[in-house]
Short mmCIF file of C-alpha atoms and ligand atoms in Angstrom, two decimals:
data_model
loop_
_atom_site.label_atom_id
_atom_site.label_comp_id
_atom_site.label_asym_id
_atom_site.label_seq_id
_atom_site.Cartn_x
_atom_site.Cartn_y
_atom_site.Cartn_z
CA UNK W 898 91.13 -42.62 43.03
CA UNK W 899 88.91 -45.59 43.38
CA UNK W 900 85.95 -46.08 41.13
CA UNK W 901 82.27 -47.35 41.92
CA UNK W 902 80.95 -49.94 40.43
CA UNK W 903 79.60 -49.40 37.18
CA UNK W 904 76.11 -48.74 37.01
CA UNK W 905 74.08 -51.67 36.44
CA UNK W 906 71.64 -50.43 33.88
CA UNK W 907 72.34 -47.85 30.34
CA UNK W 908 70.39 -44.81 29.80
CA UNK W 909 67.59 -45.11 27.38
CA UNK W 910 66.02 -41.88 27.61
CA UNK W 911 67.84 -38.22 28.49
CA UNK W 912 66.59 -35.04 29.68
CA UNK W 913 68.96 -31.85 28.89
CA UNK W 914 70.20 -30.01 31.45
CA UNK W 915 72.14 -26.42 30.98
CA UNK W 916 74.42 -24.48 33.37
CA UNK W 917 73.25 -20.92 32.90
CA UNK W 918 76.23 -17.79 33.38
CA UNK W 919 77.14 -16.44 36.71
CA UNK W 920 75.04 -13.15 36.45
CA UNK W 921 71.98 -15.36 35.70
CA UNK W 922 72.72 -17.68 38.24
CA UNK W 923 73.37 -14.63 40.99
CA UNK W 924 69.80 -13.16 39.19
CA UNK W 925 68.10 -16.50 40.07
CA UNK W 926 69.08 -16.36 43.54
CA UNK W 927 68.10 -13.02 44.51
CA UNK W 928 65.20 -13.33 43.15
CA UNK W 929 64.82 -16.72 44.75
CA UNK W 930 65.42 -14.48 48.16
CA UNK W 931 68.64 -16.91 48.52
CA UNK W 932 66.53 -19.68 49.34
CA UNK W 933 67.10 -22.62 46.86
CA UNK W 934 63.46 -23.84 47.07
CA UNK W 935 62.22 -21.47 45.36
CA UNK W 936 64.48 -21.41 42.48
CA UNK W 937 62.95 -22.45 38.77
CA UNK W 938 64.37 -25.99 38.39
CA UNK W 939 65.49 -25.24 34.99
CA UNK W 940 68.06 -23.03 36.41
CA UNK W 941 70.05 -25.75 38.39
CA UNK W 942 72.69 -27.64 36.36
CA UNK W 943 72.87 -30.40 39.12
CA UNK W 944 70.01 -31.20 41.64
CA UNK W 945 71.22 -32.30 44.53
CA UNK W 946 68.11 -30.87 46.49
CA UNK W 947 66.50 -34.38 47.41
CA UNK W 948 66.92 -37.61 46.70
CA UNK W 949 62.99 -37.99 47.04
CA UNK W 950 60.88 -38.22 44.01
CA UNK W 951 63.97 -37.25 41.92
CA UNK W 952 65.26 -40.82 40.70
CA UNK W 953 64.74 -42.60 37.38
CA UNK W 954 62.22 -45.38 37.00
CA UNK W 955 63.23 -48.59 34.97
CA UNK W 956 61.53 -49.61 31.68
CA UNK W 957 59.95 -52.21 33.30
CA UNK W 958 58.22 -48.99 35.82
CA UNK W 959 56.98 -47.44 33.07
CA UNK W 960 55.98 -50.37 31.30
CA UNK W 961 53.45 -51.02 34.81
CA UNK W 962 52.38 -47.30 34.70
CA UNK W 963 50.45 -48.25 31.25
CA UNK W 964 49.64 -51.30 32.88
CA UNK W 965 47.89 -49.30 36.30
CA UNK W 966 44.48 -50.10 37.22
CA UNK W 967 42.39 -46.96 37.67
CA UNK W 968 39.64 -48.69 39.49
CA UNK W 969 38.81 -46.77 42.30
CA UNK W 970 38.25 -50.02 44.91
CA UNK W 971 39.98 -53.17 44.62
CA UNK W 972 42.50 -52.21 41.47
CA UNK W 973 45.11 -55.33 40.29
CA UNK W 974 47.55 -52.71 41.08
CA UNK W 975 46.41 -52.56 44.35
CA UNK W 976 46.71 -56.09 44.90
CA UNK W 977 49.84 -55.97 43.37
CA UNK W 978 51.05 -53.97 45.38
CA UNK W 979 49.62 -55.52 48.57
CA UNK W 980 51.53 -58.69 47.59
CA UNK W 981 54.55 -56.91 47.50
CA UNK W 982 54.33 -55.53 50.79
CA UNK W 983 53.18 -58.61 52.23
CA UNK W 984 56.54 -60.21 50.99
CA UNK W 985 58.65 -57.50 51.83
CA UNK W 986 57.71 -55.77 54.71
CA UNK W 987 55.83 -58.52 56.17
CA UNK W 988 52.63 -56.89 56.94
CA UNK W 989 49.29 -58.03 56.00
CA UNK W 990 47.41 -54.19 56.80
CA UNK W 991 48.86 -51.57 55.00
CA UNK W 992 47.63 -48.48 52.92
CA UNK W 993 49.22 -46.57 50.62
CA UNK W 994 49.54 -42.62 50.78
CA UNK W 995 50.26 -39.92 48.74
CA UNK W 996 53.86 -39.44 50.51
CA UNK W 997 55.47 -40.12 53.60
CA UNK W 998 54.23 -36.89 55.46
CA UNK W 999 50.72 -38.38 54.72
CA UNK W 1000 51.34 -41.49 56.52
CA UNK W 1001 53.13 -39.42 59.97
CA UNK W 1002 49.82 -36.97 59.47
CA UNK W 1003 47.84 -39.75 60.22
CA UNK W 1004 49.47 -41.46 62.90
CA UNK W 1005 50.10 -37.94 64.47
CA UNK W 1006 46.52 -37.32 64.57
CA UNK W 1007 45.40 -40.58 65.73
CA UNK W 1008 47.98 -41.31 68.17
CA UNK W 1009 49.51 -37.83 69.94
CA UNK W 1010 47.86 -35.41 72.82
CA UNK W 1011 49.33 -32.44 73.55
CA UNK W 1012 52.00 -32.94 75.99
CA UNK W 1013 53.13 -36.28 74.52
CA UNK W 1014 56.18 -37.24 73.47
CA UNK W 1015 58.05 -39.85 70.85
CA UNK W 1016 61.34 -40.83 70.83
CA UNK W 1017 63.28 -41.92 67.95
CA UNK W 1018 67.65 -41.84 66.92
CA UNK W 1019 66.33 -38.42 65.03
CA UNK W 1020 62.91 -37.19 63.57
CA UNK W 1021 62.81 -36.11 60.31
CA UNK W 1022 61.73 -32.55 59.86
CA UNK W 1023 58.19 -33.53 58.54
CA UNK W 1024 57.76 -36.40 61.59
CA UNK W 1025 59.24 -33.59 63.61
CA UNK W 1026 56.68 -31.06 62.40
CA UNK W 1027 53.65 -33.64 62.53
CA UNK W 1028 54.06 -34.60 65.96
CA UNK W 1029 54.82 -30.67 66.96
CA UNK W 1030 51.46 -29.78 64.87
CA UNK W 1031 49.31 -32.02 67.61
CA UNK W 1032 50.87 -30.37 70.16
CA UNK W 1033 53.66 -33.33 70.88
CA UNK W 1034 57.68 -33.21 71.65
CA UNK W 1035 59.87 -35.22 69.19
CA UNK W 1036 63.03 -36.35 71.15
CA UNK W 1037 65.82 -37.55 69.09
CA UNK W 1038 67.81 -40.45 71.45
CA UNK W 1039 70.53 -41.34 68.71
CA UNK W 1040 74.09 -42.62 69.96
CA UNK W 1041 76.82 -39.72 70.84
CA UNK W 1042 78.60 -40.57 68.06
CA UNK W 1043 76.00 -39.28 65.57
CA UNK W 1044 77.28 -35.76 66.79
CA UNK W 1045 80.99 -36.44 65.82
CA UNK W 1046 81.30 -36.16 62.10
CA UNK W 1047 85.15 -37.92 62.43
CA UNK W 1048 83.54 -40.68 64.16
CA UNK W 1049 83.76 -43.64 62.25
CA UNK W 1050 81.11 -46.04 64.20
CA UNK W 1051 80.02 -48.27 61.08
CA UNK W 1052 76.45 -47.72 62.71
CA UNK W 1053 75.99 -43.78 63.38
CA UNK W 1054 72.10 -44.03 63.25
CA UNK W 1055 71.92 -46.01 65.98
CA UNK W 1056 69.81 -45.17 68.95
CA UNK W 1057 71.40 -45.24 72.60
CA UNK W 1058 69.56 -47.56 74.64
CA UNK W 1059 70.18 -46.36 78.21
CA UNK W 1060 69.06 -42.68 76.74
CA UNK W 1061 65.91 -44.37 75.58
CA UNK W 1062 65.55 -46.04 79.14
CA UNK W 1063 66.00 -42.77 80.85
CA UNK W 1064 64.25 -41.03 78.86
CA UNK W 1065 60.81 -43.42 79.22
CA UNK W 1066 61.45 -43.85 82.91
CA UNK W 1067 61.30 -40.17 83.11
CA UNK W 1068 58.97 -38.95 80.65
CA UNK W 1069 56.13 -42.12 81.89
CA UNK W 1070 55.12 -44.98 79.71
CA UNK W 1071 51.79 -43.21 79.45
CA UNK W 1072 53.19 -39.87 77.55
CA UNK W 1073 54.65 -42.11 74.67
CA UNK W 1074 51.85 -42.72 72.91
CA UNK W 1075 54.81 -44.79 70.02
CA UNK W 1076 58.22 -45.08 69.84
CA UNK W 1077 59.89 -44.67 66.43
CA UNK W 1078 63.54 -45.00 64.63
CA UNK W 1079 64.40 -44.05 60.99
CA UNK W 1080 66.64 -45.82 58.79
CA UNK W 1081 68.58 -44.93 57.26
CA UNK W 1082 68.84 -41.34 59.82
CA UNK W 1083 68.65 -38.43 57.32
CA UNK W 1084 68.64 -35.80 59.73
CA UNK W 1085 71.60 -37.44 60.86
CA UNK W 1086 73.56 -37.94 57.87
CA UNK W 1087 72.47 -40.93 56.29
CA UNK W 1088 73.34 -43.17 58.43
CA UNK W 1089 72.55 -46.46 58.64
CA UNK W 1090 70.96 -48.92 61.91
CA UNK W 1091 72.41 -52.51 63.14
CA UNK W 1092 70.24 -55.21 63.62
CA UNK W 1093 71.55 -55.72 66.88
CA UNK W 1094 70.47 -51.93 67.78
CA UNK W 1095 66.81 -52.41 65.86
CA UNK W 1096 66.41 -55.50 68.53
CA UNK W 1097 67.41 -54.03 71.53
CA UNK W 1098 65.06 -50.79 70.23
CA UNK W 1099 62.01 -53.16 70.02
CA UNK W 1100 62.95 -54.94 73.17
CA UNK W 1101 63.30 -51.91 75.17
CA UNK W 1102 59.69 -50.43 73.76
CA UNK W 1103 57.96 -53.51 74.00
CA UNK W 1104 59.36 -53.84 77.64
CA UNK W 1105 57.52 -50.66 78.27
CA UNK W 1106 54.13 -51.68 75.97
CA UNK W 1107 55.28 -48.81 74.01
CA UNK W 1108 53.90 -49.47 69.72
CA UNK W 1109 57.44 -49.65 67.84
CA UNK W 1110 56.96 -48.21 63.93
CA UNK W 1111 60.17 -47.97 61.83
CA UNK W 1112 59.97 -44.28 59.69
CA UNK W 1113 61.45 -46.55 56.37
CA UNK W 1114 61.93 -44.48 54.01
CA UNK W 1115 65.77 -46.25 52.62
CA UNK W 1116 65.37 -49.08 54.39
CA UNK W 1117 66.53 -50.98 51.41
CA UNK W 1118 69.87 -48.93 51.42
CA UNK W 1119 69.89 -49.84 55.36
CA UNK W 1120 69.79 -53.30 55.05
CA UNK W 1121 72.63 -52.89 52.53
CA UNK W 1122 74.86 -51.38 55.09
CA UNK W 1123 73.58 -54.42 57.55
CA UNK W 1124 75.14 -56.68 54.93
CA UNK W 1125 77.81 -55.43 54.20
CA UNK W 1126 78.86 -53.87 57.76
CA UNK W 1127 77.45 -56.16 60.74
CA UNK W 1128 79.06 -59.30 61.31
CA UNK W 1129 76.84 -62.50 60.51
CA UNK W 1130 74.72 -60.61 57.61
CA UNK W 1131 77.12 -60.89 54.80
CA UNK W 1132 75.54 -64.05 52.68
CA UNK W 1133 72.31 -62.75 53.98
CA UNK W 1134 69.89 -61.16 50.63
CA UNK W 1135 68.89 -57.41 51.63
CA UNK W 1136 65.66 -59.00 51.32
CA UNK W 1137 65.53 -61.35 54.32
CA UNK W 1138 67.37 -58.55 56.32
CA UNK W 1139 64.70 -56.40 55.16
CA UNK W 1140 62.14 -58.47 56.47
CA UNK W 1141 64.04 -59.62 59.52
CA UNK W 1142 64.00 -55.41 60.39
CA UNK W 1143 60.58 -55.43 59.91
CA UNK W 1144 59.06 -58.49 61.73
CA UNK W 1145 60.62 -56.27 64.69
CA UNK W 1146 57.99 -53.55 64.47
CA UNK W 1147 54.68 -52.95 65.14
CA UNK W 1148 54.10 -50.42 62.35
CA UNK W 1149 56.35 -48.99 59.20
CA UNK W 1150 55.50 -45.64 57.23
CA UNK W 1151 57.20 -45.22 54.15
CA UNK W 1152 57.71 -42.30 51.86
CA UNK W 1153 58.26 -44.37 48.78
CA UNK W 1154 59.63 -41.87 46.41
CA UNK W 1155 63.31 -42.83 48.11
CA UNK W 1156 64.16 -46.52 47.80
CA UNK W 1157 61.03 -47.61 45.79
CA UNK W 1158 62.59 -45.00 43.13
CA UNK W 1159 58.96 -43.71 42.64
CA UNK W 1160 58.39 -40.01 41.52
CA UNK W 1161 55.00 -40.08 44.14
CA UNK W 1162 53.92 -42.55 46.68
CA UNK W 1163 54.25 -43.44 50.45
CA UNK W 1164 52.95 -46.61 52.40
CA UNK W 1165 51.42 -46.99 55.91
CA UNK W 1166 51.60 -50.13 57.52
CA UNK W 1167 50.61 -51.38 61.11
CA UNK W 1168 49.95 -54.59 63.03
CA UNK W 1169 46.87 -53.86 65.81
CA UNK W 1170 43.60 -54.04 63.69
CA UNK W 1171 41.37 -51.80 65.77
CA UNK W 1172 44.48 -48.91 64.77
CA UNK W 1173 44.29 -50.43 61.02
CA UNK W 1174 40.19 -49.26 60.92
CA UNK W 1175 41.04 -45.91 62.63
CA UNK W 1176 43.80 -45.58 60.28
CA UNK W 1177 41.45 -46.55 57.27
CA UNK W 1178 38.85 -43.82 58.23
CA UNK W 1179 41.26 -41.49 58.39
CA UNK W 1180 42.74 -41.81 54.78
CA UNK W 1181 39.02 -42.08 53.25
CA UNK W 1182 38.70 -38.63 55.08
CA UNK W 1183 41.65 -36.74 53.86
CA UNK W 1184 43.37 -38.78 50.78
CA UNK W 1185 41.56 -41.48 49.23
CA UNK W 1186 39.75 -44.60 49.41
CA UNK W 1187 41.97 -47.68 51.18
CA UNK W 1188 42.98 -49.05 47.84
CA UNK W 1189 44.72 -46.21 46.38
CA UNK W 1190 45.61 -43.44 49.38
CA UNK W 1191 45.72 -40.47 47.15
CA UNK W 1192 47.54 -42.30 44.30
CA UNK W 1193 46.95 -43.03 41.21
CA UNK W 1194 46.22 -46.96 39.95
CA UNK W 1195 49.51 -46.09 37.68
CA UNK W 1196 51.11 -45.28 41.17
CA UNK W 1197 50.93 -48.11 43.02
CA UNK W 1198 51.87 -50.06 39.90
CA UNK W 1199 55.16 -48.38 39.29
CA UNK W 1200 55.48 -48.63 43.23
CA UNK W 1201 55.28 -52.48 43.35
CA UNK W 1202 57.98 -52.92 40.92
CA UNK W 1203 60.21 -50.06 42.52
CA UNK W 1204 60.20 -52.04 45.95
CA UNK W 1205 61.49 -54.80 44.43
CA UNK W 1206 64.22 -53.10 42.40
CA UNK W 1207 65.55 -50.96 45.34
CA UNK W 1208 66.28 -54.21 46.87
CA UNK W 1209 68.86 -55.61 44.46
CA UNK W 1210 72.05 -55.55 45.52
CA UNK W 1211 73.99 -54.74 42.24
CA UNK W 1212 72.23 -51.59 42.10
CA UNK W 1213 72.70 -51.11 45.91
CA UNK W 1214 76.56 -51.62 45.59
CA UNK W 1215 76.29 -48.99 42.58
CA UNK W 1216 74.59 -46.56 44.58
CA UNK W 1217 76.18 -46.72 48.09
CA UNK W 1218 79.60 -46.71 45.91
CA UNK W 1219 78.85 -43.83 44.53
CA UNK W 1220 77.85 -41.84 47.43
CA UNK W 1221 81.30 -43.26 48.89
CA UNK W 1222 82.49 -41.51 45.74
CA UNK W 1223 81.85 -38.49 45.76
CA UNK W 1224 82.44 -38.15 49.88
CA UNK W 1225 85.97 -39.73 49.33
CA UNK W 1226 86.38 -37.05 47.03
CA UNK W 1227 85.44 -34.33 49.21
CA UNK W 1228 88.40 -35.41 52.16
CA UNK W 1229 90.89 -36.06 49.46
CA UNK W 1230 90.41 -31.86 48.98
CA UNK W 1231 90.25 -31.39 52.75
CA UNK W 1232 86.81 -31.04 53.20
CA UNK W 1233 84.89 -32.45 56.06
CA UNK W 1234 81.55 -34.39 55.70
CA UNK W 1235 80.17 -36.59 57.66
CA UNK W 1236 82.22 -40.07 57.76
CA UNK W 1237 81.46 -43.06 57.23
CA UNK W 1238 79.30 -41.68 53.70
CA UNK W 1239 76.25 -42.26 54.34
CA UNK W 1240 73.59 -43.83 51.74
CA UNK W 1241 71.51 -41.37 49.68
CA UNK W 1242 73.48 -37.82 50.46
CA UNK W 1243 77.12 -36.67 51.23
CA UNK W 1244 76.48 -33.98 54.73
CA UNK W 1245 79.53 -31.33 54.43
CA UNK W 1246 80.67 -30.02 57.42
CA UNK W 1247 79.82 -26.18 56.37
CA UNK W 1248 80.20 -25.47 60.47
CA UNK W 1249 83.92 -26.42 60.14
CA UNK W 1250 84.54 -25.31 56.24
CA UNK W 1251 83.07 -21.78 57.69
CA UNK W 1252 83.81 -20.75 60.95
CA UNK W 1253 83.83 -17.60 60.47
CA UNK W 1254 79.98 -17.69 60.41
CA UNK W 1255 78.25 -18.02 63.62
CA UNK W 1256 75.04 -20.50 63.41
CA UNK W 1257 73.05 -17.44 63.98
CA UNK W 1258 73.89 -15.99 60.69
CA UNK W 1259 73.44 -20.04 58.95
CA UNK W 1260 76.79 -20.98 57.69
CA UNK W 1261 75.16 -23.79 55.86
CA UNK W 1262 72.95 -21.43 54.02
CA UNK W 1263 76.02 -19.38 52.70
CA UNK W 1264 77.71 -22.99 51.28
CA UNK W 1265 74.32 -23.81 49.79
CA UNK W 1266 74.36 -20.65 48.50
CA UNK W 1267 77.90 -20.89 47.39
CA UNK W 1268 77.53 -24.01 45.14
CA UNK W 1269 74.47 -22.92 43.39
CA UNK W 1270 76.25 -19.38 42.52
CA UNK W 1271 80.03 -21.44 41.78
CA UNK W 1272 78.43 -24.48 39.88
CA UNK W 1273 74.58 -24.63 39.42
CA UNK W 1274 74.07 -27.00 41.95
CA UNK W 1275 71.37 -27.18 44.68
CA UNK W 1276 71.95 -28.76 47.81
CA UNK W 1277 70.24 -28.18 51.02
CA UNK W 1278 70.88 -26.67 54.00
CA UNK W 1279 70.52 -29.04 57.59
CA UNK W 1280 71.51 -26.80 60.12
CA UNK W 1281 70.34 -24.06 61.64
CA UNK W 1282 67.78 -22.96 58.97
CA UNK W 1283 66.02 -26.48 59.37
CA UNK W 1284 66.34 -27.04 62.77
CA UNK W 1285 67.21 -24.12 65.19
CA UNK W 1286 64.06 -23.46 67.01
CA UNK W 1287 63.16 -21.50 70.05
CA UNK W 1288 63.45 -22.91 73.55
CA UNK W 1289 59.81 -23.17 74.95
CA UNK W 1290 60.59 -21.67 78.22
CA UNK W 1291 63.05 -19.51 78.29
CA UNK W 1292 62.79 -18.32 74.38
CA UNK W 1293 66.53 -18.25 74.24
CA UNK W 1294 67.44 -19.81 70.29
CA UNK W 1295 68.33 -23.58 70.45
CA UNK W 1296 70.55 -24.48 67.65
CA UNK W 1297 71.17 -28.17 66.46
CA UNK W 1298 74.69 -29.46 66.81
CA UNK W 1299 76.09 -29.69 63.40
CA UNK W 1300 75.43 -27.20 60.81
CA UNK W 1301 75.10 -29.69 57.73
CA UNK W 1302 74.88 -29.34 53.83
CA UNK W 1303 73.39 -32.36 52.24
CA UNK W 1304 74.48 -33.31 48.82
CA UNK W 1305 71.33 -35.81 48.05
CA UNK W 1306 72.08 -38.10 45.36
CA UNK W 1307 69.05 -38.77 42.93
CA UNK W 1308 68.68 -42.56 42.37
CA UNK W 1309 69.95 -43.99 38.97
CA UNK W 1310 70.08 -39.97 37.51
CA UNK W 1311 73.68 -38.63 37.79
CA UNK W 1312 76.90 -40.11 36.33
CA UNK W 1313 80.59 -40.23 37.49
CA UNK W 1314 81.12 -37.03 35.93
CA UNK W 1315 78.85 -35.09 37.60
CA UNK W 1316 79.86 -36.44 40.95
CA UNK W 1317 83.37 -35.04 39.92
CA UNK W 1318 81.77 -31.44 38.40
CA UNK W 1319 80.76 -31.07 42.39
CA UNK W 1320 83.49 -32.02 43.96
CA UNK W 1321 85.57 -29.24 41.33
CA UNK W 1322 83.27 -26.95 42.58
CA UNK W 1323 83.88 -27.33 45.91
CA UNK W 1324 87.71 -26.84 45.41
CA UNK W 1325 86.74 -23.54 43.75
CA UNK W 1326 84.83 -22.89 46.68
CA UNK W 1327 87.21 -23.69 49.22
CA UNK W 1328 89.78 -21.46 48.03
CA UNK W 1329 87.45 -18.63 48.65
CA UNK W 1330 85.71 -19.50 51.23
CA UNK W 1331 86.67 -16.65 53.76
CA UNK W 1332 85.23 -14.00 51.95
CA UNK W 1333 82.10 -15.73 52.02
CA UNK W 1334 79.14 -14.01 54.63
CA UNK W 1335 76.01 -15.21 56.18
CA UNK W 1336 72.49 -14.65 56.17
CA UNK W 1337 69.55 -13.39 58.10
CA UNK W 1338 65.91 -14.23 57.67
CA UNK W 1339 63.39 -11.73 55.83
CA UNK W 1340 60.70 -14.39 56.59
CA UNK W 1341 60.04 -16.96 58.15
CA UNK W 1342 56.98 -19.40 58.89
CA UNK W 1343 57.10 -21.14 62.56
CA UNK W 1344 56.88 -25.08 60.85
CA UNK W 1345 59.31 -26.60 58.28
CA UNK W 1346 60.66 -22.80 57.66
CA UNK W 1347 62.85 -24.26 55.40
CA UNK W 1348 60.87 -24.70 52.77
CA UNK W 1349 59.35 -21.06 52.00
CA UNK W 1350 62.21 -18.44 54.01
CA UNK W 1351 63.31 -15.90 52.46
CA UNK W 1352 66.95 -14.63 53.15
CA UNK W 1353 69.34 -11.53 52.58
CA UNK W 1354 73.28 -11.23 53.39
CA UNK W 1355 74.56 -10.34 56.66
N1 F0G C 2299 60.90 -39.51 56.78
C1 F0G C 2299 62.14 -39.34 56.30
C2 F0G C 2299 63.28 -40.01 56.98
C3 F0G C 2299 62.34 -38.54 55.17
O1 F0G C 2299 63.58 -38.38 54.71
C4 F0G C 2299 61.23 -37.93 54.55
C5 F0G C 2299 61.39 -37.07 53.39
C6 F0G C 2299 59.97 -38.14 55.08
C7 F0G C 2299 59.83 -38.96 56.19
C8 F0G C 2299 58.73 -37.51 54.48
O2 F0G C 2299 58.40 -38.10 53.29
O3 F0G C 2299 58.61 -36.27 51.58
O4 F0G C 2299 57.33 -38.35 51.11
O5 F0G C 2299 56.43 -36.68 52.68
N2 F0G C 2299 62.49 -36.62 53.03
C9 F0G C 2299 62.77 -35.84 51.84
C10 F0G C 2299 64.22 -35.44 51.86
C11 F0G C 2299 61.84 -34.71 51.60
O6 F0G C 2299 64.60 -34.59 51.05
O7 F0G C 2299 64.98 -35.99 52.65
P1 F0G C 2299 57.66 -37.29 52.10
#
């Protein structure tokens, strides 16, 4: 079994956490109404929920939060901050936000009209529910080989240029108000972007005049994969390939509580000044003055030091190693995820582990549920639950082609052991898994239902 690279710090500080029995555990979740949002933290053993907000922060982070400026214009942390982005990302107007949904709120709102639509390789399901929320169509473009969870392109998030042709050319240059791309694609399994693919994205929407903004959010992890995949990148730093990414856009957002390993935070960054004032009056309005976006001074403190830390690349080979882990672990006991691993989460297959549950009835609810009543664990469900949504004309249920469970790895929080506890449970699972059933909503909200619906058992 190969090992990942020991981690590159030691643990200085702990916080306890406690596998409660299987009748508490099958309590939680009823109550819960078998949706793992809503369960009480303190009754998961191993949170594998998100990997956003959830990491550690380094001495030298918590050191800067008693070092944050709480000046409400103009703070050093500010600056601070706006030096780091400057070197980093490249971009002289930025803002920061409270989170990443803050930054797509605003963009939404300034940029979409009903009837619009932006492309990207896949929306997240807070970009998706921005741009639906002003009335717009996000189109995810990403290469075929996304769909194919065998598939081992070293690039899976990549977009597919002649899609994104066809689909301008048809839609008209003057519906596609921005073009986008994530990296690394979550929705799609954590996988990362080429250069070569980010270049022929920003030729192809600058051909058109179309604004290109990168949705960042593990960018750092991205350029990792860029190293260490793409030919020509390997005695490249993550930092220059970070910055070579982002001298291709026209505008970044950033939910920083992923690779800037900050529990709060998000960034908003963009080239055209006259968008930069519109974007300005629109934070003052709903989050804060420019210089702090809804953070605190402490904040953006903590967040200048976390950019730079999610860029080195001994913790990066730590941290993509032991996502590689615990997926390698998973095959080994005949399990399908999503292959190549991807950066910050392990996607398991729970369409193929179950198919005895139709996507109706959310076979990637009943593994979620599985692992939390087997071993504690959280996970979330991207499937069905997330993503099915109805078809605007005819009505008829559109489901999403993979029904996904994503193991999200905290940053710098979980050891070797506990990758192992969830791969055990797993095997337990697997060994049962035909008797498991599905579920059926009791609620549901029309946006981001994933969040608040309640379930009960088929
Ligand atoms: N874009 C991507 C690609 C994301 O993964 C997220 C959040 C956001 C935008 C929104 O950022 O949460 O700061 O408002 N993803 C988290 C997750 C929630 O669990 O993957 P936010």
């Amino acid at each position: 079994m190969p090992h990942y690279p020991p981690e590159p710090f030691r643990i200085k500080m702990v916080e306890s956490v406690r596998l409660i029995s299987r009748p508490e555990r099958e309590a939680a979740l009823r109550t819960a109404g078998y949706n793992l949002f809503a369960l009480n933290a303190e009754d998961v053993f191993i949170d594998l929920l998100t990997d956003s907000g959830t990491g550690a922060m380094s001495q030298e982070q918590w050191a800067g939060i008693m070092r944050g400026d709480e000046s409400y214009a103009g703070a050093r942390s500010y600056q601070r901050l706006a030096r780091v982005v400057q070197e980093i990302f490249g971009f002289e107007l930025f803002v920061p936000t409270h989170q990443g949904r803050a930054a797509e709120n605003i963009l939404a709102n300034l940029l979409i009209q009903p009837g619009n639509q932006v492309p990207s390789n896949m929306h997240f399901d807070t970009t998706e529910g921005n741009i639906r929320a002003r009335g717009g169509l996000p189109v995810n473009l990403v290469i075929d080989e996304a769909y194919d969870p065998q598939n081992r392109h070293p690039f899976k998030g990549n977009m597919d240029i002649a899609k994104l042709t066809a689909f301008i050319e048809a839609t008209g240059v003057e519906n596609i108000p921005f073009g986008s791309i994530t990296v690394t694609n979550n929705a799609g399994g954590g996988q990362p972007v080429s250069m070569e693919n980010l270049r022929a994205v920003a030729d192809t929407y600058h051909r058109y005049n179309i604004p290109f903004f990168i949705d960042c959010c593990r960018f750092a992890e991205n350029a990792y994969f860029i190293k260490t995949r793409e030919p020509g990148y390997a005695e490249k730093s993550t930092r220059e390939i970070a910055r070579e990414m982002f001298d291709l856009a026209d505008g970044t957002w950033m939910s920083a509580k992923k690779d800037a390993i900050v529990n709060i935070g998000g960034l908003l960054a963009v080239r055209d000044p006259r968008l930069f004032q519109q974007v300005c009056n629109q934070l003052i309005l709903r989050e804060g003055f420019v210089s702090y976006g809804g953070l605190a001074g402490r904040d953006l403190e903590a967040l200048a030091i976390g950019l730079e830390e999610g860029l080195e690349e001994d913790y990066l080979a730590y941290r993509l190693g032991q996502t590689a882990y615990l997926a390698n672990r998973l095959l080994e006991a005949g399990i399908a995820v999503i292959e190549p691993s991807g950066g910050h989460a392990v996607y398991v297959d729970a369409g193929r582990l179950l198919p005895h549950i139709a996507p109706a009835d959310f076979p990637g609810q009943a593994l979620s549920a599985a692992l939390y009543l087997e071993g504690g664990i959280r996970s979330v469900e991207i499937g069905s639950v997330m993503f099915a949504h109805p078809d605007p004309e005819t009505g008829k249920m559109v489901h999403p082609r993979l029904e996904l469970v994503r193991l999200a790895i905290p940053r710098r929080t979980y050891t070797q052991s506990h990758m192992d506890f969830v791969a055990d449970t797993f095997i337990k699972i697997k060994e049962s898994k035909d008797g498991l059933r599905g579920f059926r909503f009791t609620y549901a909200p029309e946006l981001l239902r994933h969040f608040t619906a309640r379930f009960e058992p088929v």
